[in-house]
XYZ file of C-alpha atoms in Angstrom:
280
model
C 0.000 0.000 0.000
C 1.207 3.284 0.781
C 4.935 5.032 1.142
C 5.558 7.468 3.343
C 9.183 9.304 2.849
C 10.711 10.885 5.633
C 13.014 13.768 4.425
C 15.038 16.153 6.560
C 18.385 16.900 7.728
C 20.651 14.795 9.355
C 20.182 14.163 13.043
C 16.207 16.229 12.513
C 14.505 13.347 14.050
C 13.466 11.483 11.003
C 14.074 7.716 13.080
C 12.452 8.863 16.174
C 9.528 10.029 13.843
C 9.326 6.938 12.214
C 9.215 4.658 15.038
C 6.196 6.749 16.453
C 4.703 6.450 13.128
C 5.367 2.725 12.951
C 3.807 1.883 16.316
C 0.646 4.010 16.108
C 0.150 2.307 12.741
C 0.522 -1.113 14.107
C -1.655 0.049 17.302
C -4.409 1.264 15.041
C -4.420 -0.857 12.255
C -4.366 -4.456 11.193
C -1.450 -3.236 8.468
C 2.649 -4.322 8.514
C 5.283 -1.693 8.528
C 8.602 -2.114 7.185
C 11.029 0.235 7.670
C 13.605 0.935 4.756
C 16.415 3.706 5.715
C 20.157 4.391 5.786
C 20.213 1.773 9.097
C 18.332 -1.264 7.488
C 21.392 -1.691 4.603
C 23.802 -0.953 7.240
C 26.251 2.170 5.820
C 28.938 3.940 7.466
C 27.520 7.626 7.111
C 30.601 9.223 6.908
C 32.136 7.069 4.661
C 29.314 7.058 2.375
C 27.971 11.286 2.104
C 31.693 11.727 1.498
C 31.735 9.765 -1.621
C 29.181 11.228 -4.244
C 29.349 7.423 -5.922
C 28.772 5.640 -2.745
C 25.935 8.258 -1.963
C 24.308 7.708 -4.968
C 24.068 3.664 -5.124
C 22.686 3.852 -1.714
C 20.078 5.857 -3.273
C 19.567 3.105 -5.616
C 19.487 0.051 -3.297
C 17.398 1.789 -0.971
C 14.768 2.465 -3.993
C 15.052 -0.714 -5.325
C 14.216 -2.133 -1.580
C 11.190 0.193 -1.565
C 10.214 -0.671 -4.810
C 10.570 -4.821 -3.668
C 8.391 -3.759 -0.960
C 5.554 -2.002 -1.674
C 2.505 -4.013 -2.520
C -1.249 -3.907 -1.458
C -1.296 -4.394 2.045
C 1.366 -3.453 3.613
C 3.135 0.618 4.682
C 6.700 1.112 3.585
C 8.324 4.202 5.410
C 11.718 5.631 3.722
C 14.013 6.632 7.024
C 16.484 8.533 4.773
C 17.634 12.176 4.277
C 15.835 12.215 0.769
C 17.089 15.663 0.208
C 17.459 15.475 -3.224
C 14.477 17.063 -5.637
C 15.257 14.753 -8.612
C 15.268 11.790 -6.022
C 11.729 12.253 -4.468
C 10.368 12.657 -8.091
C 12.042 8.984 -8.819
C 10.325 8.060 -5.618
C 6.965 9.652 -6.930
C 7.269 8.051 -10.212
C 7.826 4.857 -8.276
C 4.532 4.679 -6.403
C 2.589 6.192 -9.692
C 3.583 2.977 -11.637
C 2.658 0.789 -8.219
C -0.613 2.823 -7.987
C -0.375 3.564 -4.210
C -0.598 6.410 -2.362
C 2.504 8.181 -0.499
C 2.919 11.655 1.538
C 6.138 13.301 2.916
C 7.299 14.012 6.147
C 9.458 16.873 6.887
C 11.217 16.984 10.025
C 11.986 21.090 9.492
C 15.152 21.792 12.124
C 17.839 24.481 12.160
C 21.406 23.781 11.578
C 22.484 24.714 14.822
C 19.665 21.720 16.416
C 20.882 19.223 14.133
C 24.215 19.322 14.601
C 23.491 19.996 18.544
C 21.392 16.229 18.643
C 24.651 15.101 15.974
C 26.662 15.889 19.075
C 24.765 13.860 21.819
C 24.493 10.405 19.466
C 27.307 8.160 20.131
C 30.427 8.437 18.846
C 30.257 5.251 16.335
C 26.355 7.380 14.933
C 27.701 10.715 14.718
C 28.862 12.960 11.347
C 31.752 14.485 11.008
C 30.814 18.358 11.381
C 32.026 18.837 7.835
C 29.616 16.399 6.257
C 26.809 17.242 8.399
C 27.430 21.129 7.115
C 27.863 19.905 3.427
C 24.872 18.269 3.659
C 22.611 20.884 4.899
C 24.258 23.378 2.245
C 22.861 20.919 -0.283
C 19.404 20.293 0.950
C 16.734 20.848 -1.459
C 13.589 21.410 0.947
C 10.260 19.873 -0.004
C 7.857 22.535 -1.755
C 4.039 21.181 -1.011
C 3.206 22.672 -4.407
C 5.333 19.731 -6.049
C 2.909 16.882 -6.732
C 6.063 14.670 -5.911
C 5.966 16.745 -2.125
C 2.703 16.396 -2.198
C 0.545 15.769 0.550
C 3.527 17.250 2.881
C 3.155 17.499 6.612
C 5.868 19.653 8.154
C 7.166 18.466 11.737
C 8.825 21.090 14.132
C 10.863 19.221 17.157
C 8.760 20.262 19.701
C 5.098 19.109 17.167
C 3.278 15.961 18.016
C 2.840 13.796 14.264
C -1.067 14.769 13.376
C -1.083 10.830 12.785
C -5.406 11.330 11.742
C -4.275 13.527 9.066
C -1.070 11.404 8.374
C -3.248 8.211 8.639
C -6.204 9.585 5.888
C -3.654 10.577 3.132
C -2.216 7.039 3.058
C -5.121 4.834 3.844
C -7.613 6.953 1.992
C -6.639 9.026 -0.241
C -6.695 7.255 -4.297
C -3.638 6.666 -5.695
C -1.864 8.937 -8.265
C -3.096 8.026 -12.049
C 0.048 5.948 -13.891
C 0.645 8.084 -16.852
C 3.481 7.087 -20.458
C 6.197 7.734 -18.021
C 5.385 5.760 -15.151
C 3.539 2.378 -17.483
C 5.502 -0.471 -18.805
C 5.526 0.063 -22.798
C 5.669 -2.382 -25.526
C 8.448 -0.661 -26.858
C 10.909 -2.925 -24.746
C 9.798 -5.298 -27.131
C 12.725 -5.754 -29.263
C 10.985 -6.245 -32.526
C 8.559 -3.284 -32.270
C 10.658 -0.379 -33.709
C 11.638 -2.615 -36.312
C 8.115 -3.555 -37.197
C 6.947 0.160 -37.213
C 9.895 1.288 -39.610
C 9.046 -1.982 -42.063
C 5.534 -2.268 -41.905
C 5.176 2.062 -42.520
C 7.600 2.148 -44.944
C 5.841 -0.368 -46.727
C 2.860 1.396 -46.736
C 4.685 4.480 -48.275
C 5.984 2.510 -51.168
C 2.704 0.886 -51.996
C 1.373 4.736 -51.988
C 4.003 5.905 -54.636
C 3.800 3.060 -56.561
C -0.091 3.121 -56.586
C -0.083 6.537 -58.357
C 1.918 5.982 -60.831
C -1.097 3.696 -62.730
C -3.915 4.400 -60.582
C -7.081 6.813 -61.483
C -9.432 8.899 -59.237
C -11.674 7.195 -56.996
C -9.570 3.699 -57.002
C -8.710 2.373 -53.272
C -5.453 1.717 -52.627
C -4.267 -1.929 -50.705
C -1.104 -1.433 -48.945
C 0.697 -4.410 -47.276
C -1.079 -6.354 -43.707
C -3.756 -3.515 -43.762
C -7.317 -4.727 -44.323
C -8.314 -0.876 -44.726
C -6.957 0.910 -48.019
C -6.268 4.733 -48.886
C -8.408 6.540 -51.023
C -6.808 7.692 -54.006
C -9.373 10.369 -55.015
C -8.125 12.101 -51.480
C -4.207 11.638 -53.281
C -4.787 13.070 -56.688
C -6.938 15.625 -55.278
C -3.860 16.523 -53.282
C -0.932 17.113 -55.618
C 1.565 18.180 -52.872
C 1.421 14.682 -51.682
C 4.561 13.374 -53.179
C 7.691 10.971 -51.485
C 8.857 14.202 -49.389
C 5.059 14.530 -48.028
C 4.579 10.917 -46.992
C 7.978 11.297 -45.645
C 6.893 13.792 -43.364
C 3.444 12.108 -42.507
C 5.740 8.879 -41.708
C 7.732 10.773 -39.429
C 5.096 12.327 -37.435
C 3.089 8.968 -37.282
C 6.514 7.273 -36.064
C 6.797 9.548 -33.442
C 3.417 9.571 -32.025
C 3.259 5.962 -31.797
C 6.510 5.248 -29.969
C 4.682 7.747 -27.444
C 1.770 5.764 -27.437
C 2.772 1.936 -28.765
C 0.136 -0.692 -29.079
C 0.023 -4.061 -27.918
C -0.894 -5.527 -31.367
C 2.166 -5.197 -33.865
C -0.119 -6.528 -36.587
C -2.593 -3.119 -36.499
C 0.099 -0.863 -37.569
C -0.758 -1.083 -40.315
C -4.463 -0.045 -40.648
C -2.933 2.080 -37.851
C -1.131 4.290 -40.615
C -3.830 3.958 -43.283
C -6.232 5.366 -40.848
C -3.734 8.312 -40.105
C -2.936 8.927 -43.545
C -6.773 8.796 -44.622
C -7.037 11.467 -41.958
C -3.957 13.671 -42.587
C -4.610 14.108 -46.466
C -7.279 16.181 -47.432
């Protein structure tokens, strides 16, 4: 079911947030929680922020974890900094294409508190002052007018989590719409590109060839289409020569690797239908 990301600075009490999450969840529900963060894959911070490599798989294995995670029943929660823009819109894009709901969870402190808390962890938990710094200077704070921020509940240390509020935008709110970006495509089909640049340049060579002995009013049949062009609409039309059905092939081309079908075998009819459109 749902994700809820945690975002926030280091040491902003993103962990103690999520455990009080967790167990009201857990109290209140009849739902599992698992817990993905920077602790669950075991990292040593310092080590890791340091490195812009290392920081950057750890993005990806804790995505991919989320992503293994999330199904229909169950709440994932993302104990991370997330403080990347461009990261929380792959996390966005994520739940569109699993069709769940998600919010965000800012835990909003000043420098000056973090890196006060950073000082009371234990020595083996704590950042190095110069990461901890580096890391605030590059914190991208969540904007609730981002549909990727979006619903965002902002959490001051001192605020109790409004867990009704928290609870209705993950257990009741529907689901973003998947959209091209987010759906699986037939395009990773290997063969499709090569059957839409065959099958349409077919179709334009039947069309040239077709005029040269053709009259008014005859149909044209074009290869694997079970519609044909009408050739009154092509002599009526004399601008429609190879660099004109060049064109028309291009823009058809493009169009359908934005919105491929399942069905290689209605291309086709696909492009007899377009080009019985386009010409007038």
């Amino acid at each position: 079911m749902p994700l809820v990301v945690m975002c926030g600075f280091p040491c902003s009490g993103k962990s103690r947030r999520t455990q009080e999450l967790k167990e009201y969840i857990l109290k209140n529900t009849d739902r599992k929680v698992h817990v993905v963060g920077d602790e669950t894959v075991g990292i040593e911070q310092n080590s890791v922020y340091a490195d812009s490599q290392k920081e950057k798989n750890l993005r990806g294995e804790l995505r991919a974890d989320v992503e293994r995670k999330v199904n229909k029943d169950d709440v994932v929660i993302l104990d991370s900094l997330n403080y990347i823009k461009g990261y929380r819109y792959e996390l966005f894009c994520l739940i569109k294409h699993a069709q769940t709901p998600h919010c965000l969870i800012y835990c909003l402190t000043t420098p000056d508190d973090s890196s006060a808390w950073n000082n009371n962890r234990a020595c083996e938990k704590q950042y190095t002052q110069q990461i901890l710094d580096a890391l605030v200077m590059r914190f991208e704070a969540p904007d609730s007018r981002n549909r990727w921020d979006s619903p965002l509940f902002t959490i001051q240390k001192d605020d109790t989590l409004p867990f009704e509020a928290i609870s209705d935008a993950i257990f009741h709110k529907k689901a973003p719409p998947p959209n091209q970006s987010t759906q699986s495509q037939p395009l990773s089909s290997s063969n499709f590109l090569y059957e839409l640049d065959k099958v349409t340049q077919d179709v334009v060579t039947a069309v040239l060839n077709a005029q040269k002995t053709s009259v008014p009013g005859d149909l044209i049949a074009v290869p694997e289409a079970s519609e044909k062009i009408s050739l009154l609409r092509l002599v009526d039309c004399p601008s429609l020569n190879m660099a004109e059905l060049r064109k028309l092939r291009r823009q058809f081309i493009s169009y359908t690797k934005m919105h491929p079908t399942e069905n290689i075998g209605k291309i086709a009819n696909m492009f007899v239908q377009y080009l019985n459109k386009s010409i007038h």
